PDB file of C-alpha atoms in Angstrom:
ATOM      1  CA  UNK A   1     131.841 171.731   4.502  1.00  0.00           C
ATOM      2  CA  UNK A   2     133.535 168.603   3.202  1.00  0.00           C
ATOM      3  CA  UNK A   3     132.099 165.179   3.865  1.00  0.00           C
ATOM      4  CA  UNK A   4     134.651 163.332   6.045  1.00  0.00           C
ATOM      5  CA  UNK A   5     133.482 160.033   4.562  1.00  0.00           C
ATOM      6  CA  UNK A   6     133.906 161.068   0.941  1.00  0.00           C
ATOM      7  CA  UNK A   7     136.328 158.994  -1.095  1.00  0.00           C
ATOM      8  CA  UNK A   8     137.653 161.758  -3.354  1.00  0.00           C
ATOM      9  CA  UNK A   9     140.908 163.386  -2.440  1.00  0.00           C
ATOM     10  CA  UNK A  10     141.248 167.129  -2.148  1.00  0.00           C
ATOM     11  CA  UNK A  11     144.383 168.386  -3.875  1.00  0.00           C
ATOM     12  CA  UNK A  12     145.822 171.686  -5.027  1.00  0.00           C
ATOM     13  CA  UNK A  13     144.246 170.925  -8.403  1.00  0.00           C
ATOM     14  CA  UNK A  14     140.967 171.851  -6.692  1.00  0.00           C
ATOM     15  CA  UNK A  15     142.070 174.944  -4.777  1.00  0.00           C
ATOM     16  CA  UNK A  16     138.651 176.042  -3.542  1.00  0.00           C
ATOM     17  CA  UNK A  17     137.969 172.565  -2.158  1.00  0.00           C
ATOM     18  CA  UNK A  18     141.416 172.726  -0.525  1.00  0.00           C
ATOM     19  CA  UNK A  19     140.525 176.061   1.102  1.00  0.00           C
ATOM     20  CA  UNK A  20     137.271 174.560   2.404  1.00  0.00           C
ATOM     21  CA  UNK A  21     139.184 171.557   3.774  1.00  0.00           C
ATOM     22  CA  UNK A  22     141.399 174.014   5.624  1.00  0.00           C
ATOM     23  CA  UNK A  23     138.268 175.629   7.068  1.00  0.00           C
ATOM     24  CA  UNK A  24     137.165 172.232   8.323  1.00  0.00           C
ATOM     25  CA  UNK A  25     140.438 171.984  10.240  1.00  0.00           C
ATOM     26  CA  UNK A  26     139.986 175.569  11.481  1.00  0.00           C
ATOM     27  CA  UNK A  27     136.616 174.546  12.908  1.00  0.00           C
ATOM     28  CA  UNK A  28     138.164 171.437  14.498  1.00  0.00           C
ATOM     29  CA  UNK A  29     141.078 173.243  16.157  1.00  0.00           C
ATOM     30  CA  UNK A  30     139.006 176.269  17.177  1.00  0.00           C
ATOM     31  CA  UNK A  31     136.541 173.925  18.908  1.00  0.00           C
ATOM     32  CA  UNK A  32     139.460 172.089  20.513  1.00  0.00           C
ATOM     33  CA  UNK A  33     140.529 175.408  22.050  1.00  0.00           C
ATOM     34  CA  UNK A  34     137.230 175.657  23.919  1.00  0.00           C
ATOM     35  CA  UNK A  35     137.413 171.980  24.914  1.00  0.00           C
ATOM     36  CA  UNK A  36     140.934 172.573  26.197  1.00  0.00           C
ATOM     37  CA  UNK A  37     139.807 175.529  28.333  1.00  0.00           C
ATOM     38  CA  UNK A  38     137.122 173.337  29.925  1.00  0.00           C
ATOM     39  CA  UNK A  39     139.653 170.550  30.463  1.00  0.00           C
ATOM     40  CA  UNK A  40     142.056 172.969  32.140  1.00  0.00           C
ATOM     41  CA  UNK A  41     139.361 173.997  34.625  1.00  0.00           C
ATOM     42  CA  UNK A  42     138.940 170.397  35.731  1.00  0.00           C
ATOM     43  CA  UNK A  43     142.299 168.713  35.141  1.00  0.00           C
ATOM     44  CA  UNK A  44     144.827 171.528  34.992  1.00  0.00           C
ATOM     45  CA  UNK A  45     147.758 171.572  32.608  1.00  0.00           C
ATOM     46  CA  UNK A  46     148.198 167.813  32.467  1.00  0.00           C
ATOM     47  CA  UNK A  47     149.812 165.855  29.621  1.00  0.00           C
ATOM     48  CA  UNK A  48     146.564 165.788  27.610  1.00  0.00           C
ATOM     49  CA  UNK A  49     146.223 169.567  27.933  1.00  0.00           C
ATOM     50  CA  UNK A  50     149.808 170.116  26.831  1.00  0.00           C
ATOM     51  CA  UNK A  51     149.321 167.832  23.822  1.00  0.00           C
ATOM     52  CA  UNK A  52     146.125 169.661  22.878  1.00  0.00           C
ATOM     53  CA  UNK A  53     147.800 173.048  23.212  1.00  0.00           C
ATOM     54  CA  UNK A  54     150.704 171.889  21.050  1.00  0.00           C
ATOM     55  CA  UNK A  55     148.398 170.645  18.280  1.00  0.00           C
ATOM     56  CA  UNK A  56     146.409 173.899  18.242  1.00  0.00           C
ATOM     57  CA  UNK A  57     149.654 175.895  18.130  1.00  0.00           C
ATOM     58  CA  UNK A  58     151.003 173.792  15.289  1.00  0.00           C
ATOM     59  CA  UNK A  59     147.917 174.338  13.178  1.00  0.00           C
ATOM     60  CA  UNK A  60     147.397 178.046  13.779  1.00  0.00           C
ATOM     61  CA  UNK A  61     151.108 178.913  13.638  1.00  0.00           C
ATOM     62  CA  UNK A  62     151.723 177.143  10.335  1.00  0.00           C
ATOM     63  CA  UNK A  63     148.640 176.263   8.296  1.00  0.00           C
ATOM     64  CA  UNK A  64     146.319 179.147   9.138  1.00  0.00           C
ATOM     65  CA  UNK A  65     148.759 181.904   8.051  1.00  0.00           C
ATOM     66  CA  UNK A  66     149.384 180.067   4.765  1.00  0.00           C
ATOM     67  CA  UNK A  67     145.635 179.824   4.235  1.00  0.00           C
ATOM     68  CA  UNK A  68     145.219 183.568   4.794  1.00  0.00           C
ATOM     69  CA  UNK A  69     148.032 184.207   2.295  1.00  0.00           C
ATOM     70  CA  UNK A  70     146.257 181.963  -0.230  1.00  0.00           C
ATOM     71  CA  UNK A  71     143.221 184.180   0.068  1.00  0.00           C
ATOM     72  CA  UNK A  72     144.799 187.615   0.514  1.00  0.00           C
ATOM     73  CA  UNK A  73     147.546 187.248  -2.099  1.00  0.00           C
ATOM     74  CA  UNK A  74     145.867 185.092  -4.732  1.00  0.00           C
ATOM     75  CA  UNK A  75     142.148 184.358  -4.483  1.00  0.00           C
ATOM     76  CA  UNK A  76     140.818 187.721  -3.342  1.00  0.00           C
ATOM     77  CA  UNK A  77     142.858 189.850  -5.781  1.00  0.00           C
ATOM     78  CA  UNK A  78     141.725 187.613  -8.660  1.00  0.00           C
ATOM     79  CA  UNK A  79     138.096 187.917  -7.589  1.00  0.00           C
ATOM     80  CA  UNK A  80     138.343 191.679  -7.084  1.00  0.00           C
ATOM     81  CA  UNK A  81     139.147 192.076 -10.792  1.00  0.00           C
ATOM     82  CA  UNK A  82     135.595 190.923 -11.586  1.00  0.00           C
ATOM     83  CA  UNK A  83     133.756 191.673  -8.340  1.00  0.00           C
ATOM     84  CA  UNK A  84     130.334 193.192  -7.982  1.00  0.00           C
ATOM     85  CA  UNK A  85     130.019 195.873  -5.295  1.00  0.00           C
ATOM     86  CA  UNK A  86     128.546 193.272  -2.906  1.00  0.00           C
ATOM     87  CA  UNK A  87     131.346 190.777  -3.509  1.00  0.00           C
ATOM     88  CA  UNK A  88     133.934 193.555  -3.153  1.00  0.00           C
ATOM     89  CA  UNK A  89     132.433 194.570   0.214  1.00  0.00           C
ATOM     90  CA  UNK A  90     132.417 190.954   1.399  1.00  0.00           C
ATOM     91  CA  UNK A  91     136.054 190.478   0.402  1.00  0.00           C
ATOM     92  CA  UNK A  92     137.105 193.708   2.094  1.00  0.00           C
ATOM     93  CA  UNK A  93     135.266 192.648   5.255  1.00  0.00           C
ATOM     94  CA  UNK A  94     136.923 189.229   5.503  1.00  0.00           C
ATOM     95  CA  UNK A  95     140.337 190.688   4.725  1.00  0.00           C
ATOM     96  CA  UNK A  96     139.870 193.087   7.638  1.00  0.00           C
ATOM     97  CA  UNK A  97     138.781 190.141   9.773  1.00  0.00           C
ATOM     98  CA  UNK A  98     142.093 188.427   8.997  1.00  0.00           C
ATOM     99  CA  UNK A  99     143.873 191.180  10.935  1.00  0.00           C
ATOM    100  CA  UNK A 100     141.382 190.930  13.815  1.00  0.00           C
ATOM    101  CA  UNK A 101     141.729 187.151  13.917  1.00  0.00           C
ATOM    102  CA  UNK A 102     145.511 187.484  13.957  1.00  0.00           C
ATOM    103  CA  UNK A 103     145.250 189.692  17.058  1.00  0.00           C
ATOM    104  CA  UNK A 104     142.893 187.224  18.717  1.00  0.00           C
ATOM    105  CA  UNK A 105     145.235 184.365  17.783  1.00  0.00           C
ATOM    106  CA  UNK A 106     148.126 186.221  19.439  1.00  0.00           C
ATOM    107  CA  UNK A 107     146.194 186.247  22.733  1.00  0.00           C
ATOM    108  CA  UNK A 108     145.218 182.583  22.425  1.00  0.00           C
ATOM    109  CA  UNK A 109     148.774 181.672  21.415  1.00  0.00           C
ATOM    110  CA  UNK A 110     150.225 183.264  24.544  1.00  0.00           C
ATOM    111  CA  UNK A 111     147.723 181.347  26.672  1.00  0.00           C
ATOM    112  CA  UNK A 112     148.594 178.068  24.914  1.00  0.00           C
ATOM    113  CA  UNK A 113     152.296 178.629  25.464  1.00  0.00           C
ATOM    114  CA  UNK A 114     151.498 179.101  29.159  1.00  0.00           C
ATOM    115  CA  UNK A 115     149.617 175.783  29.159  1.00  0.00           C
ATOM    116  CA  UNK A 116     152.656 174.068  27.661  1.00  0.00           C
ATOM    117  CA  UNK A 117     154.722 175.626  30.449  1.00  0.00           C
ATOM    118  CA  UNK A 118     152.297 174.194  33.022  1.00  0.00           C
ATOM    119  CA  UNK A 119     150.115 177.257  33.671  1.00  0.00           C
ATOM    120  CA  UNK A 120     146.433 176.353  33.348  1.00  0.00           C
ATOM    121  CA  UNK A 121     145.181 179.812  34.310  1.00  0.00           C
ATOM    122  CA  UNK A 122     145.954 181.790  31.135  1.00  0.00           C
ATOM    123  CA  UNK A 123     143.510 180.096  28.741  1.00  0.00           C
ATOM    124  CA  UNK A 124     140.255 181.296  30.219  1.00  0.00           C
ATOM    125  CA  UNK A 125     136.937 180.040  28.921  1.00  0.00           C
ATOM    126  CA  UNK A 126     135.796 183.432  27.589  1.00  0.00           C
ATOM    127  CA  UNK A 127     138.899 183.786  25.394  1.00  0.00           C
ATOM    128  CA  UNK A 128     138.607 180.201  24.159  1.00  0.00           C
ATOM    129  CA  UNK A 129     134.899 180.592  23.401  1.00  0.00           C
ATOM    130  CA  UNK A 130     135.512 183.814  21.504  1.00  0.00           C
ATOM    131  CA  UNK A 131     138.168 182.077  19.402  1.00  0.00           C
ATOM    132  CA  UNK A 132     135.974 178.997  18.919  1.00  0.00           C
ATOM    133  CA  UNK A 133     133.133 181.216  17.700  1.00  0.00           C
ATOM    134  CA  UNK A 134     134.842 183.904  15.610  1.00  0.00           C
ATOM    135  CA  UNK A 135     137.176 181.764  13.493  1.00  0.00           C
ATOM    136  CA  UNK A 136     134.449 179.356  12.280  1.00  0.00           C
ATOM    137  CA  UNK A 137     132.041 182.254  11.655  1.00  0.00           C
ATOM    138  CA  UNK A 138     134.699 183.898   9.510  1.00  0.00           C
ATOM    139  CA  UNK A 139     135.242 180.663   7.573  1.00  0.00           C
ATOM    140  CA  UNK A 140     131.499 180.262   7.016  1.00  0.00           C
ATOM    141  CA  UNK A 141     131.240 183.807   5.644  1.00  0.00           C
ATOM    142  CA  UNK A 142     133.998 183.071   3.141  1.00  0.00           C
ATOM    143  CA  UNK A 143     132.364 179.798   2.090  1.00  0.00           C
ATOM    144  CA  UNK A 144     128.920 181.344   1.674  1.00  0.00           C
ATOM    145  CA  UNK A 145     129.650 184.845   0.403  1.00  0.00           C
ATOM    146  CA  UNK A 146     132.937 184.558  -1.494  1.00  0.00           C
ATOM    147  CA  UNK A 147     134.050 181.087  -2.552  1.00  0.00           C
ATOM    148  CA  UNK A 148     131.041 180.408  -4.828  1.00  0.00           C
ATOM    149  CA  UNK A 149     132.068 183.445  -6.879  1.00  0.00           C
ATOM    150  CA  UNK A 150     135.335 181.717  -7.769  1.00  0.00           C
ATOM    151  CA  UNK A 151     133.511 179.108  -9.850  1.00  0.00           C
ATOM    152  CA  UNK A 152     131.534 181.846 -11.597  1.00  0.00           C
ATOM    153  CA  UNK A 153     134.233 184.462 -12.138  1.00  0.00           C
ATOM    154  CA  UNK A 154     137.554 182.639 -12.434  1.00  0.00           C
ATOM    155  CA  UNK A 155     138.559 180.512 -15.388  1.00  0.00           C
ATOM    156  CA  UNK A 156     140.384 177.193 -15.207  1.00  0.00           C
ATOM    157  CA  UNK A 157     143.793 178.780 -15.807  1.00  0.00           C
ATOM    158  CA  UNK A 158     143.313 181.211 -12.926  1.00  0.00           C
ATOM    159  CA  UNK A 159     142.193 178.425 -10.589  1.00  0.00           C
ATOM    160  CA  UNK A 160     145.133 176.252 -11.701  1.00  0.00           C
ATOM    161  CA  UNK A 161     147.511 179.125 -10.926  1.00  0.00           C
ATOM    162  CA  UNK A 162     145.876 179.562  -7.524  1.00  0.00           C
ATOM    163  CA  UNK A 163     146.450 175.869  -6.773  1.00  0.00           C
ATOM    164  CA  UNK A 164     150.070 176.065  -7.952  1.00  0.00           C
ATOM    165  CA  UNK A 165     150.713 179.112  -5.771  1.00  0.00           C
ATOM    166  CA  UNK A 166     149.147 177.373  -2.778  1.00  0.00           C
ATOM    167  CA  UNK A 167     151.330 174.294  -3.289  1.00  0.00           C
ATOM    168  CA  UNK A 168     154.469 176.404  -3.753  1.00  0.00           C
ATOM    169  CA  UNK A 169     153.732 178.371  -0.590  1.00  0.00           C
ATOM    170  CA  UNK A 170     153.636 175.125   1.383  1.00  0.00           C
ATOM    171  CA  UNK A 171     156.800 173.806  -0.233  1.00  0.00           C
ATOM    172  CA  UNK A 172     158.645 176.936   0.881  1.00  0.00           C
ATOM    173  CA  UNK A 173     157.128 176.703   4.390  1.00  0.00           C
ATOM    174  CA  UNK A 174     158.220 173.070   4.716  1.00  0.00           C
ATOM    175  CA  UNK A 175     161.792 173.822   3.659  1.00  0.00           C
TER     176      UNK A 175
END
C-alpha cells in the first residue's frame, strides 16, 4: 500500500507502483460503497448519496476496467512466460476473479444507478459489504502473491513497455 504522505510521484515509469496506487483507490471506493449503503439506510438517496454513487460509478466504470486490462493483457502474460507453478496458479486465480468481480460490479452498478435515480432501496448492505470485502481482498492477493514477482522476473525493458501500454490505454480511453 502506498504511503499517502510520501513525496514521490507515481508515474507510468513505475508501472507496478501505479498498479498499487490503483489498488489504493479500489480500496477507497469499495469502502465508500459500504458507507453509502449505511448512509442510504439513514438518509435515503439525498444529494450526498447521489454524489457518492456517481463517484463510485466513475471509478469502477473507467479506471477499474483499464487496470484489469493492464494486468490481463500485459503484466500477467509477461509473468507467465517465466512463472513457477505457484505463480502460474496465483495468476490464473486472480484472472478468474476478474470475471467474478465484473459480475459483482454489474450488480453494484445497477444499484448505484438506482440511487442516482432516487431509489435508496437497491443498494442493500449485504451487497455493498460483499463488494467492499471482495475487491480489496483481490487487490491484496495481487500485491502479495504476484506483483513482487515482477521485480524478480521482468527486466527494465519489459516494465517500461508495460508502463507505456498502460499510458496508451488511458490516452485512448480519454479520447
